[in-house]
N, CA, C and O of each residue as an XYZ file, in Angstrom:
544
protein
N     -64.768     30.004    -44.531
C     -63.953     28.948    -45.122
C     -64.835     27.843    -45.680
O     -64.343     27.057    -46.491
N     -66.190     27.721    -45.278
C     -66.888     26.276    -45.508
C     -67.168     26.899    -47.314
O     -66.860     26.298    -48.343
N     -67.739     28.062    -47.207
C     -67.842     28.257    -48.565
C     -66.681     28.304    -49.491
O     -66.542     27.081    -49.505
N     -66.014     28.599    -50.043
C     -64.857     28.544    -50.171
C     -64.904     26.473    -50.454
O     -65.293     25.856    -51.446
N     -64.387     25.984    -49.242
C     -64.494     24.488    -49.693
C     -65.924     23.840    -50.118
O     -66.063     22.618    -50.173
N     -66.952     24.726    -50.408
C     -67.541     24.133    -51.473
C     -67.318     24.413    -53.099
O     -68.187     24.067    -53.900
N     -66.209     25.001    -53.486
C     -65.925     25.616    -54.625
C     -64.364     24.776    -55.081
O     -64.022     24.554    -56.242
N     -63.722     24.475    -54.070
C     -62.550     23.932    -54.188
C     -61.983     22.749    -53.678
O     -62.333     22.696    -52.499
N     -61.106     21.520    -54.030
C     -61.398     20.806    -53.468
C     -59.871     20.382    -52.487
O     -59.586     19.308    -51.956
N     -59.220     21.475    -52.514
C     -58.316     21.824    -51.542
C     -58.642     22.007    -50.101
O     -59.665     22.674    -49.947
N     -58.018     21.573    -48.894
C     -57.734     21.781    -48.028
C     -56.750     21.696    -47.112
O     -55.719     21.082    -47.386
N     -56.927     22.291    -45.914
C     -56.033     22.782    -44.843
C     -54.868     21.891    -45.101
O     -55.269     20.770    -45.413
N     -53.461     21.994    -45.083
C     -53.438     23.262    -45.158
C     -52.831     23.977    -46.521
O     -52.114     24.975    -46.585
N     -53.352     23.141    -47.602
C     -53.185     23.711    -48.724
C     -54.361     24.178    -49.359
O     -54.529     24.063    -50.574
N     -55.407     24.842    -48.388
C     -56.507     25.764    -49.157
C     -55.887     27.430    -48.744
O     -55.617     27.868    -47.625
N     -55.792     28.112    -50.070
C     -54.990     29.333    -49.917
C     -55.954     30.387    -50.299
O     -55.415     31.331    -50.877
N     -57.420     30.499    -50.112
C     -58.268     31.731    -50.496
C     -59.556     31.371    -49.287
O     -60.180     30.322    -49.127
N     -59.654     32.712    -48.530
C     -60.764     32.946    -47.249
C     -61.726     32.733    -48.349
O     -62.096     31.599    -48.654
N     -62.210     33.984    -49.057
C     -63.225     34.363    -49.545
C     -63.230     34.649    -51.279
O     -62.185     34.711    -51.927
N     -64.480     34.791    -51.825
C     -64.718     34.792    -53.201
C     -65.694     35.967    -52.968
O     -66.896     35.804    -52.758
N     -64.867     37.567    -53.043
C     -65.645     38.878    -53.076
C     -66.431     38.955    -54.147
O     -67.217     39.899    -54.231
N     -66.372     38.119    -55.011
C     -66.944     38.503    -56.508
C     -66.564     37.935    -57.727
O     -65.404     38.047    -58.123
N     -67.672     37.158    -58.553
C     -67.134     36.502    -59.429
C     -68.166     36.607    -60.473
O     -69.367     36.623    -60.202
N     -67.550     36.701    -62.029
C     -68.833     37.034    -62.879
C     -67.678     36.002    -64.097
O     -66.634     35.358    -64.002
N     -68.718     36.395    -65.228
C     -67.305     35.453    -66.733
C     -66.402     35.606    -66.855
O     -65.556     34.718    -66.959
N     -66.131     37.205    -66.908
C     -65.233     38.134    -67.151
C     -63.914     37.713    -65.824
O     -62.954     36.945    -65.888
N     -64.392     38.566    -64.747
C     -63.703     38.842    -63.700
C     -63.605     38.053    -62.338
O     -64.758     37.668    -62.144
N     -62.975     37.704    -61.506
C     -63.110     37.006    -60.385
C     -62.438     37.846    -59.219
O     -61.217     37.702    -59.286
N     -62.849     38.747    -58.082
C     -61.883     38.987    -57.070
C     -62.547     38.276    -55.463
O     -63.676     38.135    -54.994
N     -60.879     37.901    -54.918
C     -60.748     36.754    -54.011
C     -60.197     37.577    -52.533
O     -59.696     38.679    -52.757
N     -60.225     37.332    -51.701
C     -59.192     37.399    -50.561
C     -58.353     36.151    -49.900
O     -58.819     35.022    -50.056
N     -57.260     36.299    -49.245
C     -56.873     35.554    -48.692
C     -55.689     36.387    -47.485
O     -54.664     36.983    -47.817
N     -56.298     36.166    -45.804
C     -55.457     36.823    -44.787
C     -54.448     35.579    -44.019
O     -54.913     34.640    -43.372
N     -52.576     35.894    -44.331
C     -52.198     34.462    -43.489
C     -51.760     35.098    -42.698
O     -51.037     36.093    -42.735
N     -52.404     34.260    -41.542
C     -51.953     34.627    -40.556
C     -51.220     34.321    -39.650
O     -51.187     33.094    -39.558
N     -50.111     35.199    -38.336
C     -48.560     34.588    -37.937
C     -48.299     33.318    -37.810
O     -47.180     32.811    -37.742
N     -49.647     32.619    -37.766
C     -49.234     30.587    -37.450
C     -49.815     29.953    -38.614
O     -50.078     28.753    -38.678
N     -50.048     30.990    -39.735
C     -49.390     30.259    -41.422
C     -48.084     29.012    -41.156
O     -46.965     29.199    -40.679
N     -48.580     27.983    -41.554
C     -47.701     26.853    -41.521
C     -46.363     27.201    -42.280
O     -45.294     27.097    -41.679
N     -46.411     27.616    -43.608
C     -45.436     27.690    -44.733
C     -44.468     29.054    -44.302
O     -43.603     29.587    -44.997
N     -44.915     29.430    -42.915
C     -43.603     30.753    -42.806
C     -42.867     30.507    -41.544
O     -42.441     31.411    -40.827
N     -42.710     28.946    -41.252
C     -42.225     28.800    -39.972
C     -40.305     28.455    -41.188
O     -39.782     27.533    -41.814
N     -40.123     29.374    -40.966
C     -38.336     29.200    -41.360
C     -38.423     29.449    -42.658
O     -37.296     29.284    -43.125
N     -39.254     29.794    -43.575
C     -38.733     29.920    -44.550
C     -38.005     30.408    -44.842
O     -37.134     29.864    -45.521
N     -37.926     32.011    -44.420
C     -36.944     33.322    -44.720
C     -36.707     33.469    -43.217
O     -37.460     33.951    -42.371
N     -34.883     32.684    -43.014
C     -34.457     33.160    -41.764
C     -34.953     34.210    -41.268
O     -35.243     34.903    -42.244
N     -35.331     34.953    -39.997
C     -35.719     35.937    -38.605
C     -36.742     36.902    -39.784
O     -36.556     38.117    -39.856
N     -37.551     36.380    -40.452
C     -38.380     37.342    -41.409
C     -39.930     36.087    -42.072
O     -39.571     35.109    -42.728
N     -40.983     36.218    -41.894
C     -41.584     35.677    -41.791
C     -42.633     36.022    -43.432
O     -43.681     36.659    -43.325
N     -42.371     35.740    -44.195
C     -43.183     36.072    -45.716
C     -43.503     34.910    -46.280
O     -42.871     33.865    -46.123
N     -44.867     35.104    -47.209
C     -45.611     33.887    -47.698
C     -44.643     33.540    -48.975
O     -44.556     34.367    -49.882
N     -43.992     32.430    -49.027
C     -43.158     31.981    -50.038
C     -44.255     32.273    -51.217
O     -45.473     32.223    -51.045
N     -43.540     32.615    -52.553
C     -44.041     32.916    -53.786
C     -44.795     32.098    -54.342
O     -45.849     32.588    -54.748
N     -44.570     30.462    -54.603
C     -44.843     29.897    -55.074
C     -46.412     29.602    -54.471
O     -47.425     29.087    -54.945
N     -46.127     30.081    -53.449
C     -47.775     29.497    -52.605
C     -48.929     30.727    -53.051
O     -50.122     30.550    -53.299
N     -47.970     32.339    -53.065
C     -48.958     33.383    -53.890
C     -49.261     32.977    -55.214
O     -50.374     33.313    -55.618
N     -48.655     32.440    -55.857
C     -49.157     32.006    -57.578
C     -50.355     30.881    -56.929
O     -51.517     31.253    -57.096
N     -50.202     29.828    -56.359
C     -50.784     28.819    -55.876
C     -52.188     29.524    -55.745
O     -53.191     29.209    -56.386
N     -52.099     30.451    -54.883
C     -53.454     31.136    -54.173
C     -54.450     32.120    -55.329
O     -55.663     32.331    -55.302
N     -53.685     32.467    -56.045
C     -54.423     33.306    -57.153
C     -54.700     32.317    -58.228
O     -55.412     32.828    -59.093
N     -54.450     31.327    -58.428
C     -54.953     30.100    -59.146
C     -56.418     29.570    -58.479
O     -57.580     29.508    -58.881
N     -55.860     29.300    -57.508
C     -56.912     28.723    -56.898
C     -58.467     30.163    -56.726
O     -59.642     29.837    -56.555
N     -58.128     31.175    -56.801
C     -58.991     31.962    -56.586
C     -59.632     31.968    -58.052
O     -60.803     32.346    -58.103
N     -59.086     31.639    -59.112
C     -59.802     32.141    -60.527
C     -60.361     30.650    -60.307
O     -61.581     30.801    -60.370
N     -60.080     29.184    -60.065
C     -60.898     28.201    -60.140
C     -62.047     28.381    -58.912
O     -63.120     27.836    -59.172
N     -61.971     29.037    -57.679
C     -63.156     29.040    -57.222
C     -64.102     29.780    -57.837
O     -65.250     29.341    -57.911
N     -63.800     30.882    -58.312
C     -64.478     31.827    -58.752
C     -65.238     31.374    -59.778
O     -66.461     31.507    -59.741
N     -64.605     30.782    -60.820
C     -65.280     30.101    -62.201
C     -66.031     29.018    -61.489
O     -67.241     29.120    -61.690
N     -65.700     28.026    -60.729
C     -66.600     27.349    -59.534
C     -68.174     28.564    -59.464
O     -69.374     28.381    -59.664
N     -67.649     29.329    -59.219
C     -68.747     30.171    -58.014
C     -69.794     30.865    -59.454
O     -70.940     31.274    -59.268
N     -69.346     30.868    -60.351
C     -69.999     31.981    -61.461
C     -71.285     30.883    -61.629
O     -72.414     31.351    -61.485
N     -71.151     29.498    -61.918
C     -72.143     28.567    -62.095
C     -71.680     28.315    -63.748
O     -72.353     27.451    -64.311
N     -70.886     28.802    -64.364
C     -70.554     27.938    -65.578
C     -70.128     26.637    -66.093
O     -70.093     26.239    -67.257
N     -69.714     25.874    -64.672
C     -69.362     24.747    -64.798
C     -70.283     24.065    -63.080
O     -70.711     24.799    -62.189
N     -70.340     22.606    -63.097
C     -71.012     21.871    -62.504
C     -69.594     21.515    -61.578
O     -68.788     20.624    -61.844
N     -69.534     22.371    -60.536
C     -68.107     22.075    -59.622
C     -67.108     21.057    -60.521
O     -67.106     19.830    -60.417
N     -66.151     21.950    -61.546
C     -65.613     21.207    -62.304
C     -64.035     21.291    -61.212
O     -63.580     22.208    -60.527
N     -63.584     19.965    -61.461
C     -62.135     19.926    -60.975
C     -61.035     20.265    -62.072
O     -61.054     19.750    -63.190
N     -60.073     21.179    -61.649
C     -59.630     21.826    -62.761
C     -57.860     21.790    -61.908
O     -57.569     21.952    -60.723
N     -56.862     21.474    -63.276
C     -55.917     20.881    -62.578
C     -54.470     21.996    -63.260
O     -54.534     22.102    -64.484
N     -53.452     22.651    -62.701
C     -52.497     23.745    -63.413
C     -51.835     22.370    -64.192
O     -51.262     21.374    -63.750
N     -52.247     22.871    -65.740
C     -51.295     22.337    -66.351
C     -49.917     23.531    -66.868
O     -48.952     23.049    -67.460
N     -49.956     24.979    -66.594
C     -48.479     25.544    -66.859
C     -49.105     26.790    -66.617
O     -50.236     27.203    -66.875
N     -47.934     27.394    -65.960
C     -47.482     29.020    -65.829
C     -46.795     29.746    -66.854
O     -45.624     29.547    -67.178
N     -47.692     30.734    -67.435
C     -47.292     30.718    -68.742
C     -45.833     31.963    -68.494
O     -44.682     31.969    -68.931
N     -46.707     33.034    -67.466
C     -45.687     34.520    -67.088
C     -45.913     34.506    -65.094
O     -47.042     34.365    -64.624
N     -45.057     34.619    -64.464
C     -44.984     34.977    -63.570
C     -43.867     36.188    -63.351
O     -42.813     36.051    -63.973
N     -44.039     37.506    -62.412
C     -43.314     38.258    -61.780
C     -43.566     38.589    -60.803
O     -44.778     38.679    -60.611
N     -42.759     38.916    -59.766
C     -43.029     39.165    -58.403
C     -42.098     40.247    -57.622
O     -40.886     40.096    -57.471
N     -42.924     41.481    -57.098
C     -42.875     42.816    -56.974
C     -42.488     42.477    -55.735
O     -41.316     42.141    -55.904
N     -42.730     42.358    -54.632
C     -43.000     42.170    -52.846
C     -43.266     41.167    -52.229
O     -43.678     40.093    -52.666
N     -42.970     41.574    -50.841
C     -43.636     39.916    -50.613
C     -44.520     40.370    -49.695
O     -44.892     41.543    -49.705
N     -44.990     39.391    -48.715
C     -46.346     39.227    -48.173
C     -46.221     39.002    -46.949
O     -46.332     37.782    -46.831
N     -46.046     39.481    -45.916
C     -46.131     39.579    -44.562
C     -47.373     38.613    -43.857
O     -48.245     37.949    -44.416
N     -47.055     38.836    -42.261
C     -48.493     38.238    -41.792
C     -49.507     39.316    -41.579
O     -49.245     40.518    -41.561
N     -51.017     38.631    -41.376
C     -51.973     39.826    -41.416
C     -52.010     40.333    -42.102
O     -52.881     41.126    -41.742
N     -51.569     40.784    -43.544
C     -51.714     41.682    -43.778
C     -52.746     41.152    -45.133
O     -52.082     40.467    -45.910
N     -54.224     41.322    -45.579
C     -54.745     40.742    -46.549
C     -54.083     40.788    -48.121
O     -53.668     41.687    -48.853
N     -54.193     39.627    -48.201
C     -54.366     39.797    -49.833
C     -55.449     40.364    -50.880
O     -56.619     40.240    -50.518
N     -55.280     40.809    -51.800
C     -56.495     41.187    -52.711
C     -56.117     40.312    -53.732
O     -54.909     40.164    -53.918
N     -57.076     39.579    -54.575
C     -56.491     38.806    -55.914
C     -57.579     38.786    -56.449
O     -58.593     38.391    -55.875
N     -57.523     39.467    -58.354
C     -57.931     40.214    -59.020
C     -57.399     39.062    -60.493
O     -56.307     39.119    -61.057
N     -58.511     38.122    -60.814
C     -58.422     36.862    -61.734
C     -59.219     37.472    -62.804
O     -60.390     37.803    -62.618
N     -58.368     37.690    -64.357
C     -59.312     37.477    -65.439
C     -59.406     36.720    -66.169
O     -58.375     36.253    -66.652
N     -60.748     36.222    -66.610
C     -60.694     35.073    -67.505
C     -59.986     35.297    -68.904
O     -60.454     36.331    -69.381
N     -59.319     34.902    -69.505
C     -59.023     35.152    -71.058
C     -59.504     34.202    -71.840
O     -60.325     34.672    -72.627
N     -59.303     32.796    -71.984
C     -60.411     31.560    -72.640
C     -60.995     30.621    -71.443
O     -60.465     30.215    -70.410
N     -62.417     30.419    -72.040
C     -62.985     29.203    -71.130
C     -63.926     28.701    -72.093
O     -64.783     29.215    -72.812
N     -63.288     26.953    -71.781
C     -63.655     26.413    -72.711
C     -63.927     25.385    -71.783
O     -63.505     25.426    -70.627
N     -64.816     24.188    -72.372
C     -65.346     22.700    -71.828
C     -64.047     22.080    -70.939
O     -64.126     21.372    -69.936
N     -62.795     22.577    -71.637
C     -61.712     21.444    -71.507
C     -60.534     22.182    -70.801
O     -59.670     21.567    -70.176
N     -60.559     24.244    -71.007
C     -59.198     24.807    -70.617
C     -59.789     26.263    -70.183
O     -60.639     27.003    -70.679
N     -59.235     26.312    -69.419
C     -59.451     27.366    -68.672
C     -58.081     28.424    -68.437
O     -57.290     28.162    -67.531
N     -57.860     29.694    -69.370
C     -56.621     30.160    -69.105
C     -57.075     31.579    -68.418
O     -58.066     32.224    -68.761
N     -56.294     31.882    -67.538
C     -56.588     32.949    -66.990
C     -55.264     34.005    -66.666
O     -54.139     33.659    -67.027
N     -55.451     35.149    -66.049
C     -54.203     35.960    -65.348
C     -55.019     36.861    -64.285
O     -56.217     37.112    -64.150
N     -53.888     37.226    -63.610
C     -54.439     37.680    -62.334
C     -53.314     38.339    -61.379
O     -52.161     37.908    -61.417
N     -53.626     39.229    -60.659
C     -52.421     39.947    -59.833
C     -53.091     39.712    -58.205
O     -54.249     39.761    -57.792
N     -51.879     39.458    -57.580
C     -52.207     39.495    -55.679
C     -51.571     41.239    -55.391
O     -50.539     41.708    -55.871
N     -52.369     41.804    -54.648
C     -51.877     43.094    -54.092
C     -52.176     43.157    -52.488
O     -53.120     42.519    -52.022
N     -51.398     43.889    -51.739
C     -51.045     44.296    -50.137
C     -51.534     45.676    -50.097
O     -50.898     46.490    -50.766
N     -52.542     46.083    -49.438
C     -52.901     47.646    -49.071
C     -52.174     48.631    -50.140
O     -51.370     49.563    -50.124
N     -53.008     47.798    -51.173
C     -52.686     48.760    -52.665
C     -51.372     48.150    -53.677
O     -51.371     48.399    -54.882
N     -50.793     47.718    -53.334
C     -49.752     47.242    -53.343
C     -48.933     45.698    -54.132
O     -48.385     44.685    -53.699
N     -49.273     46.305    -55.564
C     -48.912     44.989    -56.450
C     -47.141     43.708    -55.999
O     -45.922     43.852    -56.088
N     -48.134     42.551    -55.522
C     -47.023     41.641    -54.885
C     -46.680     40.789    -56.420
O     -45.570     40.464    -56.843
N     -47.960     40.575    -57.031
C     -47.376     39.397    -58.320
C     -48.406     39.601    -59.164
O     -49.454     40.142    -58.810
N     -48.091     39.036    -60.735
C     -48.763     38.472    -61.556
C     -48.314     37.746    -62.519
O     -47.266     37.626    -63.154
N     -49.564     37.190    -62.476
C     -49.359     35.827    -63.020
C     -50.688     35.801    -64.703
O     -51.729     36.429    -64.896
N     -49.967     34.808    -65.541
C     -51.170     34.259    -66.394
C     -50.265     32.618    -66.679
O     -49.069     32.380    -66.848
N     -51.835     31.465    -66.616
C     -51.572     30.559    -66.342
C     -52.692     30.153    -67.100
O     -53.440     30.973    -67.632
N     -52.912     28.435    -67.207
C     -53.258     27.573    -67.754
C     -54.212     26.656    -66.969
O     -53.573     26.012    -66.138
N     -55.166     26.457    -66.959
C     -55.614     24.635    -66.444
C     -56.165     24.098    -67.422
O     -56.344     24.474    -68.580
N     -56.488     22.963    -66.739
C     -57.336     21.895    -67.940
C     -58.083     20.841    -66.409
O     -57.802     20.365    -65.309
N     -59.205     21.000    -67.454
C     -60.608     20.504    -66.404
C     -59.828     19.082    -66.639
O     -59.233     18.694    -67.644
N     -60.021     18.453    -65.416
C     -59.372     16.774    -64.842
C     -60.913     15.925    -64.782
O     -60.954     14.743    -64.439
């Protein structure tokens, strides 16, 4: 996790990515495992315990800004969602069970950073997304 919060400037308990498996211009893949005393699944979904959606878009965002963090193209730039351009969402996300999140860059520029990216479960496409920031 310490690495990780040197890439992002999120935390507990709104830092939503363990690890940065790999990050190059092109490509970024991330993990993230929540686990049963995940804050955000105490009631969400009456007697059923799943990572609300909005927090999986959240987490695969945050994985393409660590990642672009981690590549060294930018000088730990703070980078802020200005819009979701497409979201859909296949499944949801249990506890324990890891995430995989799989970020590609499409433009990067001084000022915008647009990317897309899918979260998957033991193979298992939960969402994707393509989205927007702009360096803050």
């Amino acid at each position: 996790m310490k690495a990780i919060e040197t890439l992002l400037p999120q935390r507990y308990p709104f830092l939503f990515v363990d690890e940065i498996i790999s990050a190059n211009r092109d490509e970024i893949i991330g993990r993230k495992t929540y686990d049963a005393t995940f804050l955000y699944f105490q009631e969400y979904f009456p007697g059923k315990k799943i990572v609300p959606h909005s927090i999986l878009i959240e987490s695969i965002v945050q994985c393409g800004g660590a990642g672009v963090n981690d590549t060294g193209l930018f000088t730990k730039a703070l980078w802020g969602l200005a819009s979701i351009e497409t979201a859909r969402f296949f499944d949801f996300v249990e506890p324990n069970i890891p995430v995989t999140m799989i970020v590609k860059n499409l433009k990067i520029t001084d000022k915008i950073l647009k990317q897309t990216g899918t979260a998957s479960c033991e193979g298992k496409k939960i969402v994707d997304a393509t989205w927007l920031c702009l360096k803050l």
